[in-house]
Coordinates of C-alpha atoms and ligand atoms in Angstrom, one line a residue:
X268 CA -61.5 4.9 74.0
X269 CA -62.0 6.1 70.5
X270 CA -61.2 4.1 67.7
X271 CA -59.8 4.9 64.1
X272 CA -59.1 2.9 60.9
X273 CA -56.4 5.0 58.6
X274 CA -56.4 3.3 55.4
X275 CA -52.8 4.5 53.9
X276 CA -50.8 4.5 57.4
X277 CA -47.4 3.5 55.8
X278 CA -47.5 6.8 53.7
X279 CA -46.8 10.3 54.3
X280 CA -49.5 11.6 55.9
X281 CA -50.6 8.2 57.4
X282 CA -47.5 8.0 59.7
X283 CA -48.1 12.1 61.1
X284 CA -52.2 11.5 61.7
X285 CA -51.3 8.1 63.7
X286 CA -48.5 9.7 65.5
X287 CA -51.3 12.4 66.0
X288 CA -54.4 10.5 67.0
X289 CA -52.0 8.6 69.3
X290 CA -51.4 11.6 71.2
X291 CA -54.9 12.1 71.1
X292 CA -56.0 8.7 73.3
X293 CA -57.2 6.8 69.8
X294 CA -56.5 2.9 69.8
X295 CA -55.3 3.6 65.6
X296 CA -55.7 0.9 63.3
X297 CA -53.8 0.7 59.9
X298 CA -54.6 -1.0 57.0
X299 CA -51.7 -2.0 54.8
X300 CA -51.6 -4.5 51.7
X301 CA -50.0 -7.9 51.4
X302 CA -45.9 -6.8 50.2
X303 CA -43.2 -9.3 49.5
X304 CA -40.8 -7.0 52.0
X305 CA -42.2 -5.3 54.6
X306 CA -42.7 -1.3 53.8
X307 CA -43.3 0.5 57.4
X308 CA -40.2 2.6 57.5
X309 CA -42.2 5.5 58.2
X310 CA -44.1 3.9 60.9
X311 CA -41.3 2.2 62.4
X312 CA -41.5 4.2 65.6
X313 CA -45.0 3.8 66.0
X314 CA -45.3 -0.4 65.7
X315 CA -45.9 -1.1 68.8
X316 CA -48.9 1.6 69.4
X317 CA -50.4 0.8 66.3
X318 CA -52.5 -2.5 65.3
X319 CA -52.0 -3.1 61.5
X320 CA -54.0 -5.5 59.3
X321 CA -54.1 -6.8 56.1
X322 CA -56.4 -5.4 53.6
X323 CA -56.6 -3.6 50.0
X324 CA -58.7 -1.2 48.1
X325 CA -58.8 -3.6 45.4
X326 CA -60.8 -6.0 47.8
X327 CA -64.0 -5.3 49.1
X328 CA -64.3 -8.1 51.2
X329 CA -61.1 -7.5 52.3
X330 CA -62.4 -3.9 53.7
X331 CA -65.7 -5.2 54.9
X332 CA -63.9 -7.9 57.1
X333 CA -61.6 -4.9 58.3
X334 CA -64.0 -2.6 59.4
X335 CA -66.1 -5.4 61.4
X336 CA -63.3 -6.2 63.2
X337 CA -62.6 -2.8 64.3
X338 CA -65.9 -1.1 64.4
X339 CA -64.5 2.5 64.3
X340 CA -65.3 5.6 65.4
X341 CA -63.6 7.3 62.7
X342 CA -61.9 6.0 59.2
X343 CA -59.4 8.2 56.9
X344 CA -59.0 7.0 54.0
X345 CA -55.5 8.4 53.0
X346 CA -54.5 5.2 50.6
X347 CA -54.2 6.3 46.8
X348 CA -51.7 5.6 44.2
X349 CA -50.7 9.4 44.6
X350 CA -48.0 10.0 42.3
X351 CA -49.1 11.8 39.1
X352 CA -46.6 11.6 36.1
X353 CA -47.3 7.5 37.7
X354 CA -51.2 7.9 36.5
X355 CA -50.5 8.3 33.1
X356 CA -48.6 5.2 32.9
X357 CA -51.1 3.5 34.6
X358 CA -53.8 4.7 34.1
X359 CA -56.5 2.2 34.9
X360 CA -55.2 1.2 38.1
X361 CA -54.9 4.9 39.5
X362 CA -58.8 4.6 38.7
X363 CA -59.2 1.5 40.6
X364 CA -57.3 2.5 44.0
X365 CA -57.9 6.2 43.8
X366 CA -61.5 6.4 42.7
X367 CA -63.2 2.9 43.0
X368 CA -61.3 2.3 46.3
X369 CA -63.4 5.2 48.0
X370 CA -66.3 3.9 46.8
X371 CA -65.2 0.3 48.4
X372 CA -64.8 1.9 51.8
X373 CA -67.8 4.2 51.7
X374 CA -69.8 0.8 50.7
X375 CA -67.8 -1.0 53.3
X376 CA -69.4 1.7 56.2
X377 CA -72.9 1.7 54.6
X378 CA -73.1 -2.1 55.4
X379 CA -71.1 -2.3 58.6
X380 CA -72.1 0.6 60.5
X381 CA -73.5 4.3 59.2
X382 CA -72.5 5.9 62.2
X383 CA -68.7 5.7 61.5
X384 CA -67.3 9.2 60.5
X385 CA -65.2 9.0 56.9
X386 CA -62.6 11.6 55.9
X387 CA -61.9 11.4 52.0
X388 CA -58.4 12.5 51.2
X389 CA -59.1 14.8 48.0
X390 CA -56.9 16.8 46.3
X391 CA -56.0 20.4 44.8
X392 CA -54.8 18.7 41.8
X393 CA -58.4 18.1 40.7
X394 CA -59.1 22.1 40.0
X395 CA -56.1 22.1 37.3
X396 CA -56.7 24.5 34.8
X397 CA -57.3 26.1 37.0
X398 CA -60.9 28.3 36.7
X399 CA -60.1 31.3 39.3
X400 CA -57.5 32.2 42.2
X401 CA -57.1 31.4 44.7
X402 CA -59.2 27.9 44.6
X403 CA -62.1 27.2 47.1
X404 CA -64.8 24.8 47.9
X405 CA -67.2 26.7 45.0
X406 CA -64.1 26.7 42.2
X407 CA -65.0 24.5 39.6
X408 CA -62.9 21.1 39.0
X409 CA -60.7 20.5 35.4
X410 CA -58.5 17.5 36.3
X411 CA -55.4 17.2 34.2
X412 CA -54.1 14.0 35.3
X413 CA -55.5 10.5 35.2
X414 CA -54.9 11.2 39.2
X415 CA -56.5 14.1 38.9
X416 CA -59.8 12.7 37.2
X417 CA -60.1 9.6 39.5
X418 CA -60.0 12.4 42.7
X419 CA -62.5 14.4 41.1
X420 CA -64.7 11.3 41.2
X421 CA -63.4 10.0 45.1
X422 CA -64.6 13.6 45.8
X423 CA -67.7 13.5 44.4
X424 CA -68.7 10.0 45.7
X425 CA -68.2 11.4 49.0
X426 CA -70.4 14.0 48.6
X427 CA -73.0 11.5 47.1
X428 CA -72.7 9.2 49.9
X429 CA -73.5 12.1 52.1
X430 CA -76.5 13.0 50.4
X431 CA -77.6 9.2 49.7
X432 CA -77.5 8.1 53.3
X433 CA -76.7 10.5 55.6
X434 CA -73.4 9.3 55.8
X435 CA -70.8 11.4 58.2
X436 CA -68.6 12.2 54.8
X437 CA -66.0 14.9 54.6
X438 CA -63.9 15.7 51.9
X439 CA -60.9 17.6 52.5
X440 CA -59.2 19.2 49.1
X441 CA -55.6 19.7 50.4
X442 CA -52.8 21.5 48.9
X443 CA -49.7 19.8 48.7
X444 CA -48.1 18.7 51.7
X445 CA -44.5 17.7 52.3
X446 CA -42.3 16.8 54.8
X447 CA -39.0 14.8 55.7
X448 CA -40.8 11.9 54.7
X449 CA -42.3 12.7 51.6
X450 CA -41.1 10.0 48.6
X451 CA -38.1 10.9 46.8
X452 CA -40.0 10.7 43.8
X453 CA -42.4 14.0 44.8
X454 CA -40.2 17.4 43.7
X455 CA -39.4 19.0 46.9
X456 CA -37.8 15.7 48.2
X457 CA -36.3 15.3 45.3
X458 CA -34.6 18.9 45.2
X459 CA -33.9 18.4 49.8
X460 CA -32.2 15.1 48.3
X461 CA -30.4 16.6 46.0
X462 CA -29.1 19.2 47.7
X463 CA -27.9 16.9 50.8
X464 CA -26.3 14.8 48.0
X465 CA -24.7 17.2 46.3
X466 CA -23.0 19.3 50.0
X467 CA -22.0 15.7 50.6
X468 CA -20.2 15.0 47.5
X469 CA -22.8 12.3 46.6
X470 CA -24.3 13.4 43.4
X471 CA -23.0 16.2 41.0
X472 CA -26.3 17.8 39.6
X473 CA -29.9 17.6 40.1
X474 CA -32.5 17.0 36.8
X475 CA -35.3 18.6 37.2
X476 CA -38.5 19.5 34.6
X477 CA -41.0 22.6 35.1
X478 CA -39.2 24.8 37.1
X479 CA -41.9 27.4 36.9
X480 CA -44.5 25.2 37.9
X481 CA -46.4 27.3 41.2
X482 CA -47.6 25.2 44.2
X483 CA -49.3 25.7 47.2
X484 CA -46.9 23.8 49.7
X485 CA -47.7 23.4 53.4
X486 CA -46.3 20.9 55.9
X487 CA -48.1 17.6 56.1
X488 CA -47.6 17.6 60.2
X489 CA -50.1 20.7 60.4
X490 CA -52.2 19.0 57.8
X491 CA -53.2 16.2 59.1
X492 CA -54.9 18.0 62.5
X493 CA -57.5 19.6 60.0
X494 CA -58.7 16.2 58.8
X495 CA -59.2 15.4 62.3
X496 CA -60.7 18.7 62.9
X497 CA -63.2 18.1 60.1
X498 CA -64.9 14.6 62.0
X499 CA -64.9 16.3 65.5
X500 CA -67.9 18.9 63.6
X501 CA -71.5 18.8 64.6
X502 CA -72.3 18.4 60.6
X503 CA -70.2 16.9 57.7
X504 CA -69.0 19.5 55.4
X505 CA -65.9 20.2 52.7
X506 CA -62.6 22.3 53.2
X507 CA -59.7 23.5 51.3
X508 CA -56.7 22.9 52.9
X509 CA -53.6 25.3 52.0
X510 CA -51.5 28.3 53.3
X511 CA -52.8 30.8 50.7
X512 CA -49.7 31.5 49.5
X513 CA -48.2 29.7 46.3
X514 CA -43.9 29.1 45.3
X515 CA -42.3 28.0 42.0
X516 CA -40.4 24.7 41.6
X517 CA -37.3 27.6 41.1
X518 CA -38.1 29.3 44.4
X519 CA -38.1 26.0 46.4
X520 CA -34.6 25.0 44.6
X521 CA -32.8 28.5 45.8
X522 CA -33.8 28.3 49.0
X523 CA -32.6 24.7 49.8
X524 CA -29.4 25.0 48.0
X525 CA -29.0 28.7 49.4
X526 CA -29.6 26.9 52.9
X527 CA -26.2 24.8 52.4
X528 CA -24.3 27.8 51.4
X529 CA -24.4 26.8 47.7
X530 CA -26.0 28.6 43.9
X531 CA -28.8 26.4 42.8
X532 CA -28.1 27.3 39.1
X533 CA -24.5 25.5 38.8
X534 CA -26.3 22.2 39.4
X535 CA -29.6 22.2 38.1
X536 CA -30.6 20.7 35.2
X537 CA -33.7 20.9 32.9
X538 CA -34.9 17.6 31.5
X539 CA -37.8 17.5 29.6
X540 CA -38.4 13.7 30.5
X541 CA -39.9 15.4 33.8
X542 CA -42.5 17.2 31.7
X543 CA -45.8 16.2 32.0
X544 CA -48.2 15.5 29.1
X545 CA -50.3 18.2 30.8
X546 CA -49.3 20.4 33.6
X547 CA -50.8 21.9 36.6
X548 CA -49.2 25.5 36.3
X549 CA -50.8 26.9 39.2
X550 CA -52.2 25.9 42.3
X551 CA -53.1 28.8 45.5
X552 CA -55.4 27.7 48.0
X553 CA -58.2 30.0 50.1
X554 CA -58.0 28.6 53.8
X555 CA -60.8 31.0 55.1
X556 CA -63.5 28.6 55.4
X557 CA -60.9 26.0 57.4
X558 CA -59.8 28.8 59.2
X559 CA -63.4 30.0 60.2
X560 CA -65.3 27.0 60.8
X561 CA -62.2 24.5 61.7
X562 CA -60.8 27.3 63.6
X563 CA -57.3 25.7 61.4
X564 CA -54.5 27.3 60.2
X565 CA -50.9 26.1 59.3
X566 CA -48.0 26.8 61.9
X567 CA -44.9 25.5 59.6
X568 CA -43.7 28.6 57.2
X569 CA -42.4 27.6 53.9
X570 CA -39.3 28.5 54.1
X571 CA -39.1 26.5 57.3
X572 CA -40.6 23.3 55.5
X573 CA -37.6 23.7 52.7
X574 CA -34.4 24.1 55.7
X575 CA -36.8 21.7 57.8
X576 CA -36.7 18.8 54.7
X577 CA -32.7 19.6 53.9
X578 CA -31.6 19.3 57.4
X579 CA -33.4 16.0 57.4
X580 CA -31.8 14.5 54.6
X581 CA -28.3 16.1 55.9
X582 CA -28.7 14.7 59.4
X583 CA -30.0 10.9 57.5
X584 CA -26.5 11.3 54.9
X585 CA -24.4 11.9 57.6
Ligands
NAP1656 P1 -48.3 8.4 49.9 O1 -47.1 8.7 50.8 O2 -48.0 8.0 48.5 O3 -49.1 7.1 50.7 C1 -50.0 6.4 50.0 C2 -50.5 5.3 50.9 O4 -51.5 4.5 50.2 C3 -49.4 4.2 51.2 O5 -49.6 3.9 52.6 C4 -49.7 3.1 50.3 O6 -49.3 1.8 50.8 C5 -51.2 3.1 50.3 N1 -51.9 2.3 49.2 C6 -51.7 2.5 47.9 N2 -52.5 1.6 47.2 C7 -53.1 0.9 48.2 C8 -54.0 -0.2 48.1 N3 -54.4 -0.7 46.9 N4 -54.5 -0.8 49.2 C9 -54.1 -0.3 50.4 N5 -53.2 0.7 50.6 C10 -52.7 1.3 49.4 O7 -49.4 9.5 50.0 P2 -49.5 10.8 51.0 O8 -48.7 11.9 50.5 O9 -49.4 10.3 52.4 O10 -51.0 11.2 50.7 C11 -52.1 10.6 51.4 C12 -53.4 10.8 50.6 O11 -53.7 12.2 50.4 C13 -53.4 10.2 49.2 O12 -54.7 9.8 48.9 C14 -53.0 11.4 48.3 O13 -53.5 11.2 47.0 C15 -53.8 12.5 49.0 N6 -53.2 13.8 48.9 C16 -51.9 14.1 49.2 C17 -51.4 15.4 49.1 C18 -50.0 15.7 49.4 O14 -49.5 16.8 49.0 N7 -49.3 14.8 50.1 C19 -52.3 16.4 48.7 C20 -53.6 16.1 48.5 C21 -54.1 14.8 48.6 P3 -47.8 1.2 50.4 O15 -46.9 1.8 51.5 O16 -48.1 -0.2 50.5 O17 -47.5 1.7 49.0
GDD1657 N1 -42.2 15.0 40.7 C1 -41.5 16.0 40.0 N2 -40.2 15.7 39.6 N3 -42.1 17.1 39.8 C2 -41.4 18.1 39.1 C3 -40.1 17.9 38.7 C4 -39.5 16.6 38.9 O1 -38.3 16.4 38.6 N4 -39.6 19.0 38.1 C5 -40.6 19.9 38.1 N5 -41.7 19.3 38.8 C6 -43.0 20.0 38.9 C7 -44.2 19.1 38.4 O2 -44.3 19.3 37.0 C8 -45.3 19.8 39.2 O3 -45.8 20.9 38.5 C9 -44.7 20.2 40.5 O4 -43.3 20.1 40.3 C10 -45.1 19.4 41.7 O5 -44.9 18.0 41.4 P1 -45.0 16.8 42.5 O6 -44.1 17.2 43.7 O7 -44.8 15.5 41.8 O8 -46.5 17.0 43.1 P2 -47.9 17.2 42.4 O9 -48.3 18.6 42.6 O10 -47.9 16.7 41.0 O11 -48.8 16.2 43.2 C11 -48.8 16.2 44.7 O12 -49.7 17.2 45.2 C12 -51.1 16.9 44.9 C13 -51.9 18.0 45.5 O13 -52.0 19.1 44.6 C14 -49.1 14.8 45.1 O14 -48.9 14.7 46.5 C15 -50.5 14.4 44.9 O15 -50.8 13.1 45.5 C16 -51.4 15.5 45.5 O16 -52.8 15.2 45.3

């Protein structure tokens, strides 16, 4: 039976690649940190399929201890602090999860066993400013978010790993990636929310900052089969992950509140306490490579993914 570690399994994209490697045949193994309550809402379905243990980023002995008692195939290391207006406030710590944390687990596999494969959860918010659309593997990086620069370096560790010691070490750059369970916190949650709030006469408006801000937004269920994709190759290698095809913030809001039969603009807000010290104006992904080599490509439409994530909160609100 093959075996995985997923370091991150009580987030987003943890809970759809254990649902997935489940349905696979994997014996998955999650690693979540010491919490005063217990935080496996999104997993809640899974508990019994899964086998969870106690570990951190910020502990390499923690990780070390993990991985001997598993001895994976495969690890995916989806933990992060991942939200970015968060990285600014802290700052340091975002370094130490999202960048020195890779390094922890690739150190981890380098003691414990070479032959495990490692998937590196990188991100499109490390090309920025951005230097060309749309962004492959060859555009350049110019992180604008303490996030940002601490995946730039979990990226290039990866790559340095690879080349260092013939790690198994793929980094894949997605897009964003949403779902109905997405945190609240992230803006198309917050606008499916919203709008579930709103045609349930919970809340009367919805604040908002950059609504021109242009994303890339796929659906985290199709995501998570091109990570898996990417350790089944013969070699290790790199991929952009996206749909090629980029939305505003504005875009995302008419169609949810359109969905529900109401006009976005009589209840959104600008607030400039969601601007960011520096934005990320435009992100559009190239797939071709993922496509070609991966033979990947998304299934869920974007317009899909916004009825799909306002139905959900509708059906949880009702
Ligand atoms: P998420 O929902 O925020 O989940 C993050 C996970 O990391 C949670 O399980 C969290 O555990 C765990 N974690 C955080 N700090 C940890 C620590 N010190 N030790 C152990 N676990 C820790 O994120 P996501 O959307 O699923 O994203 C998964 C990964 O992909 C992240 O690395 C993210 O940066 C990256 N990514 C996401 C997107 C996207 O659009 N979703 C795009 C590109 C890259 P708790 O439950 O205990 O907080
Ligand atoms: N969160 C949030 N809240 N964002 C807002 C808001 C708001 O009220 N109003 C406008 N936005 C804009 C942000 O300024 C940003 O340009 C865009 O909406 C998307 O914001 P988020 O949903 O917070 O995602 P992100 O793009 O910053 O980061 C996500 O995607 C990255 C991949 O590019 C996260 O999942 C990261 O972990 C991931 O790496």
């Amino acid at each position: 039976m093959k075996r995985a570690i997923i370091t991150g399994i009580t987030g987003q994209d943890g809970s759809y690649l254990a649902e997935f490697l489940l349905s696979r045949g994997y014996e998955v193994h999650g690693m979540v940190r010491r919490s005063s309550t217990e935080n496996f809402e999104r997993i809640g379905h899974l508990r019994s399929r899964v086998h969870l243990h106690q570990a951190d980023l910020l502990d390499q002995l923690s990780i070390i201890e993990f991985l001997r008692d598993v001895r994976p195939r495969e690890v995916y290391n989806l933990a992060a602090q991942s939200f970015v207006p968060t990285s600014w406030v802290q700052p340091v710590l975002t370094g130490e999860f999202t960048a020195l944390g890779v390094t922890r687990m690739l150190e981890g596999i380098r003691l414990v066993d070479r032959k495990i494969r490692f998937y590196q959860a990188s991100s499109s918010e490390m090309f920025g400013r951005v230097q060309e659309t749309p962004q492959t593997e060859r555009t350049p990086f110019w992180p604008r978010s303490p996030y940002g620069v601490a995946k730039v370096y979990g990226h290039w560790i990866t790559v340095n790993y690879r080349e260092s010691y013939d790690l198994f070490a793929c980094s894949g750059i997605l897009f964003n990636h949403e779902s109905p369970r997405r945190g609240k916190e992230f803006v198309t949650r917050k606008i499916s929310h919203a709008v579930a709030s709103i045609k349930r006469g919970l809340q009367k408006e919805l604040r908002l900052g950059n609504l021109d801000a242009r994303r890339d937004w796929g659906y985290a269920g199709d995501y998570v089969r091109a990570m898996w994709l990417m350790l089944q190759q013969e070699k290790p290698d790199d991929f952009v992950v996206a749909t090629g095809e980029d939305h505003t913030v504005r875009e995302f809001c008419r169609i949810a509140f359109d969905h529900v039969g109401l006009d976005w603009r009589k209840f959104v807000k600008v607030d400039r306490k969601f601007f960011r010290p520096a934005e990320v104006n435009l992100l559009r992904g190239n797939p071709a490579k993922a496509r070609r080599k991966l033979g990947w490509k998304r299934e869920v439409t974007f317009e899909k993914l916004v009825r799909m994530m306002v139905d959900a909160d509708l059906e949880r609100l009702s």
